[in-house]
PDB file of C-alpha atoms in Angstrom:
ATOM      1  CA  MET F   1     -12.874  -3.139  28.515  1.00 53.00           C
ATOM      2  CA  LEU F   2     -15.483  -0.890  26.894  1.00 60.00           C
ATOM      3  CA  SER F   3     -15.469   2.819  26.899  1.00 63.00           C
ATOM      4  CA  LYS F   4     -18.786   4.499  28.077  1.00 68.00           C
ATOM      5  CA  GLN F   5     -19.757   5.181  24.377  1.00 68.00           C
ATOM      6  CA  GLN F   6     -18.925   1.300  23.531  1.00 65.00           C
ATOM      7  CA  GLU F   7     -21.041   0.195  26.375  1.00 72.00           C
ATOM      8  CA  ILE F   8     -24.139   2.416  25.236  1.00 76.00           C
ATOM      9  CA  ASP F   9     -23.543   1.324  21.532  1.00 71.00           C
ATOM     10  CA  SER F  10     -23.224  -2.522  22.718  1.00 73.00           C
ATOM     11  CA  LYS F  11     -26.590  -1.992  24.763  1.00 79.00           C
ATOM     12  CA  MET F  12     -28.349  -0.456  21.715  1.00 78.00           C
ATOM     13  CA  CYS F  13     -27.030  -3.346  19.314  1.00 74.00           C
ATOM     14  CA  GLU F  14     -28.488  -6.018  21.916  1.00 78.00           C
ATOM     15  CA  GLU F  15     -31.655  -4.311  22.101  1.00 80.00           C
ATOM     16  CA  MET F  16     -31.961  -4.155  18.143  1.00 78.00           C
ATOM     17  CA  ASP F  17     -31.297  -7.698  18.123  1.00 74.00           C
ATOM     18  CA  GLU F  18     -33.873  -8.761  20.755  1.00 79.00           C
ATOM     19  CA  GLN F  19     -36.468  -6.770  18.748  1.00 80.00           C
ATOM     20  CA  GLY F  20     -35.279  -8.874  15.505  1.00 76.00           C
ATOM     21  CA  GLU F  21     -33.703  -5.715  13.875  1.00 74.00           C
ATOM     22  CA  SER F  22     -30.187  -7.166  14.108  1.00 66.00           C
ATOM     23  CA  MET F  23     -27.495  -6.342  11.502  1.00 63.00           C
ATOM     24  CA  GLU F  24     -24.078  -7.648  10.549  1.00 64.00           C
ATOM     25  CA  CYS F  25     -21.234  -5.503  12.402  1.00 60.00           C
ATOM     26  CA  SER F  26     -19.940  -4.702   8.962  1.00 52.00           C
ATOM     27  CA  GLU F  27     -23.371  -2.784   8.306  1.00 58.00           C
ATOM     28  CA  CYS F  28     -23.359  -1.236  11.453  1.00 59.00           C
ATOM     29  CA  SER F  29     -21.862   2.280  12.569  1.00 57.00           C
ATOM     30  CA  CYS F  30     -21.597   1.776  16.316  1.00 62.00           C
ATOM     31  CA  SER F  31     -18.214   2.236  18.065  1.00 55.00           C
ATOM     32  CA  VAL F  32     -17.948  -1.391  19.168  1.00 59.00           C
ATOM     33  CA  CYS F  33     -18.703  -2.744  15.540  1.00 62.00           C
ATOM     34  CA  ILE F  34     -16.321  -0.239  14.043  1.00 57.00           C
ATOM     35  CA  ALA F  35     -13.590  -1.150  16.562  1.00 58.00           C
ATOM     36  CA  GLN F  36     -14.202  -5.010  15.736  1.00 59.00           C
ATOM     37  CA  GLU F  37     -13.881  -4.309  11.848  1.00 55.00           C
ATOM     38  CA  SER F  38     -10.820  -2.046  12.239  1.00 53.00           C
ATOM     39  CA  HIS F  39      -9.123  -4.852  14.200  1.00 56.00           C
ATOM     40  CA  SER F  40      -9.454  -7.308  11.456  1.00 70.00           C
ATOM     41  CA  GLU F  41      -8.777  -4.716   8.792  1.00 87.00           C
ATOM     42  CA  ILE F  42      -5.437  -3.943  10.205  1.00 90.00           C
ATOM     43  CA  ARG F  43      -4.271  -7.537  10.641  1.00 89.00           C
ATOM     44  CA  GLU F  44      -5.476  -8.281   7.104  1.00 91.00           C
ATOM     45  CA  LEU F  45      -3.820  -5.234   5.735  1.00 92.00           C
ATOM     46  CA  VAL F  46      -0.423  -6.467   7.407  1.00 92.00           C
ATOM     47  CA  ARG F  47      -0.904 -10.104   5.874  1.00 91.00           C
ATOM     48  CA  LYS F  48      -1.880  -8.789   2.404  1.00 93.00           C
ATOM     49  CA  ALA F  49       0.926  -6.179   2.239  1.00 94.00           C
ATOM     50  CA  HIS F  50       3.549  -8.608   3.437  1.00 92.00           C
ATOM     51  CA  GLU F  51       2.246 -11.562   1.124  1.00 93.00           C
ATOM     52  CA  ASN F  52       2.425  -9.279  -1.909  1.00 92.00           C
ATOM     53  CA  ALA F  53       5.906  -8.017  -0.993  1.00 92.00           C
ATOM     54  CA  VAL F  54       7.008 -11.500  -0.776  1.00 90.00           C
ATOM     55  CA  LYS F  55       5.591 -12.396  -4.101  1.00 92.00           C
ATOM     56  CA  HIS F  56       7.430  -9.302  -5.832  1.00 90.00           C
ATOM     57  CA  GLY F  57      10.713 -10.305  -4.321  1.00 88.00           C
ATOM     58  CA  PHE F  58      11.277  -7.808  -1.495  1.00 87.00           C
ATOM     59  CA  TRP F  59      12.153 -10.497   0.736  1.00 86.00           C
ATOM     60  CA  ASN F  60      14.517 -12.308  -1.391  1.00 81.00           C
ATOM     61  CA  ASP F  61      17.462 -11.183   0.791  1.00 74.00           C
ATOM     62  CA  TRP F  62      15.856 -12.809   3.845  1.00 75.00           C
ATOM     63  CA  ALA F  63      16.054 -16.534   2.511  1.00 68.00           C
ATOM     64  CA  LEU F  64      19.467 -17.026   4.655  1.00 69.00           C
ATOM     65  CA  LYS F  65      18.089 -15.314   7.681  1.00 70.00           C
ATOM     66  CA  GLU F  66      17.622 -18.472   9.965  1.00 69.00           C
ATOM     67  CA  ARG F  67      21.238 -19.530   8.998  1.00 72.00           C
ATOM     68  CA  ASP F  68      22.937 -16.534   9.439  1.00 74.00           C
ATOM     69  CA  ILE F  69      21.392 -15.901  13.115  1.00 69.00           C
ATOM     70  CA  LEU F  70      22.558 -19.480  13.905  1.00 75.00           C
ATOM     71  CA  THR F  71      25.944 -19.034  12.797  1.00 78.00           C
ATOM     72  CA  GLY F  72      26.240 -15.759  14.344  1.00 74.00           C
ATOM     73  CA  HIS F  73      26.182 -13.465  11.307  1.00 75.00           C
ATOM     74  CA  ALA F  74      23.015 -11.295  12.402  1.00 72.00           C
ATOM     75  CA  GLU F  75      24.373  -8.399  10.659  1.00 75.00           C
ATOM     76  CA  ASN F  76      22.793  -9.758   7.595  1.00 74.00           C
ATOM     77  CA  TYR F  77      19.642  -9.790   9.268  1.00 76.00           C
ATOM     78  CA  TYR F  78      19.829  -6.134  10.536  1.00 79.00           C
ATOM     79  CA  ASN F  79      20.958  -5.023   7.173  1.00 81.00           C
ATOM     80  CA  ALA F  80      18.045  -6.512   5.662  1.00 84.00           C
ATOM     81  CA  VAL F  81      15.897  -4.758   8.259  1.00 89.00           C
ATOM     82  CA  GLY F  82      17.515  -1.627   7.531  1.00 91.00           C
ATOM     83  CA  ASN F  83      16.933  -2.123   3.908  1.00 91.00           C
ATOM     84  CA  MET F  84      13.128  -2.288   4.447  1.00 93.00           C
ATOM     85  CA  LEU F  85      13.246   0.852   6.814  1.00 96.00           C
ATOM     86  CA  MET F  86      14.939   2.787   4.139  1.00 97.00           C
ATOM     87  CA  LEU F  87      12.246   1.490   1.648  1.00 96.00           C
ATOM     88  CA  ILE F  88       9.813   3.385   3.989  1.00 98.00           C
ATOM     89  CA  VAL F  89      11.944   6.595   4.073  1.00 98.00           C
ATOM     90  CA  SER F  90      11.820   6.507   0.368  1.00 98.00           C
ATOM     91  CA  GLU F  91       8.012   6.507   0.337  1.00 98.00           C
ATOM     92  CA  ILE F  92       8.070   9.386   2.697  1.00 98.00           C
ATOM     93  CA  ALA F  93      10.555  11.207   0.330  1.00 98.00           C
ATOM     94  CA  GLU F  94       8.321  10.587  -2.433  1.00 98.00           C
ATOM     95  CA  ALA F  95       5.168  12.096  -0.463  1.00 98.00           C
ATOM     96  CA  GLN F  96       7.355  15.236   0.296  1.00 98.00           C
ATOM     97  CA  GLU F  97       8.105  15.490  -3.351  1.00 98.00           C
ATOM     98  CA  ALA F  98       4.666  15.282  -4.487  1.00 98.00           C
ATOM     99  CA  LEU F  99       3.597  17.842  -1.710  1.00 97.00           C
ATOM    100  CA  ARG F 100       5.898  20.348  -2.884  1.00 97.00           C
ATOM    101  CA  LYS F 101       4.632  19.919  -6.506  1.00 98.00           C
ATOM    102  CA  GLY F 102       1.170  20.320  -5.127  1.00 97.00           C
ATOM    103  CA  ASP F 103       0.127  17.083  -6.464  1.00 97.00           C
ATOM    104  CA  MET F 104      -2.382  15.877  -3.571  1.00 96.00           C
ATOM    105  CA  GLU F 105      -3.626  12.659  -5.447  1.00 95.00           C
ATOM    106  CA  ASN F 106       0.306  11.402  -5.531  1.00 97.00           C
ATOM    107  CA  PHE F 107       0.717  12.810  -2.061  1.00 96.00           C
ATOM    108  CA  GLY F 108      -2.065  10.495  -0.770  1.00 96.00           C
ATOM    109  CA  GLU F 109      -0.713   7.428  -2.961  1.00 96.00           C
ATOM    110  CA  GLU F 110       2.668   7.764  -1.282  1.00 97.00           C
ATOM    111  CA  LEU F 111       1.373   8.052   2.082  1.00 96.00           C
ATOM    112  CA  ALA F 112      -0.510   4.764   1.278  1.00 96.00           C
ATOM    113  CA  ASP F 113       2.938   3.431   0.299  1.00 97.00           C
ATOM    114  CA  VAL F 114       4.253   4.249   3.684  1.00 97.00           C
ATOM    115  CA  VAL F 115       1.592   2.237   5.495  1.00 96.00           C
ATOM    116  CA  ILE F 116       1.734  -0.761   3.089  1.00 96.00           C
ATOM    117  CA  ARG F 117       5.534  -1.036   3.340  1.00 96.00           C
ATOM    118  CA  THR F 118       5.220  -0.501   7.091  1.00 97.00           C
ATOM    119  CA  ALA F 119       2.632  -3.293   7.292  1.00 96.00           C
ATOM    120  CA  ASP F 120       4.723  -5.356   5.158  1.00 95.00           C
ATOM    121  CA  LEU F 121       7.819  -4.975   7.810  1.00 95.00           C
ATOM    122  CA  CYS F 122       5.572  -5.744  10.611  1.00 95.00           C
ATOM    123  CA  GLY F 123       3.980  -8.993   8.910  1.00 94.00           C
ATOM    124  CA  GLY F 124       7.650 -10.265   8.114  1.00 91.00           C
ATOM    125  CA  LEU F 125       8.953  -9.665  11.562  1.00 91.00           C
ATOM    126  CA  ASN F 126       5.772 -11.031  13.221  1.00 90.00           C
ATOM    127  CA  ILE F 127       4.754  -7.510  14.924  1.00 94.00           C
ATOM    128  CA  ASP F 128       1.272  -7.131  15.767  1.00 93.00           C
ATOM    129  CA  LEU F 129       0.872  -3.595  14.488  1.00 94.00           C
ATOM    130  CA  GLU F 130      -2.314  -2.932  15.942  1.00 91.00           C
ATOM    131  CA  SER F 131      -1.364  -3.778  19.395  1.00 90.00           C
ATOM    132  CA  GLU F 132       1.629  -1.477  19.072  1.00 92.00           C
ATOM    133  CA  ILE F 133      -0.504   1.231  17.552  1.00 92.00           C
ATOM    134  CA  LYS F 134      -2.856   1.023  20.661  1.00 89.00           C
ATOM    135  CA  LYS F 135       0.202   0.923  23.160  1.00 91.00           C
ATOM    136  CA  LYS F 136       1.745   3.964  21.406  1.00 91.00           C
ATOM    137  CA  MET F 137      -1.541   5.987  21.477  1.00 90.00           C
ATOM    138  CA  GLU F 138      -1.886   5.294  25.310  1.00 90.00           C
ATOM    139  CA  LYS F 139       1.564   6.296  25.810  1.00 91.00           C
ATOM    140  CA  ASN F 140       1.042   9.298  23.951  1.00 89.00           C
ATOM    141  CA  LYS F 141      -1.787  10.664  25.910  1.00 90.00           C
ATOM    142  CA  THR F 142       0.623  10.858  28.919  1.00 92.00           C
ATOM    143  CA  ARG F 143       3.171  12.760  27.103  1.00 91.00           C
ATOM    144  CA  GLU F 144       3.530  16.475  27.621  1.00 92.00           C
ATOM    145  CA  PHE F 145       2.474  19.296  24.948  1.00 91.00           C
ATOM    146  CA  LYS F 146       4.728  18.649  21.841  1.00 90.00           C
ATOM    147  CA  HIS F 147       6.733  16.106  23.959  1.00 88.00           C
ATOM    148  CA  GLY F 148       8.443  18.998  25.894  1.00 90.00           C
ATOM    149  CA  LYS F 149       9.898  20.515  22.494  1.00 91.00           C
ATOM    150  CA  LEU F 150       9.371  23.643  20.694  1.00 90.00           C
ATOM    151  CA  PHE F 151       8.281  22.089  17.633  1.00 86.00           C
TER     152      PHE F 151
END
């Protein structure tokens, strides 16, 4: 379902196309094209982040995952997920340290690492990160101010 702005933008794109002034979505800045582009970009980010992490050995401890689950030793699986979560936490700690030093360039780089590691984990666990983000953003719209807390 399109928002009102997306409906307006979609109609504008159709009219441009009819007049022979069409362009690729990647060249367009309307809300419909941006949404389509970001959709593929998030999925591609997840795929590339996971592919690179596997290539660099961050999933080696998952080699026996299937066997462990089938034999009732799922604790190895959960331990491996926990290790991946702690790698995300370590990137957050590095971002905090860069901020404390006033190193905004490194701060941005560390935040990128947080997203890359999160995308990798989602890729490895077959989690549709984009869908989860959209669902969570909708849920957050209904929550009370500061989620009912002081800070």
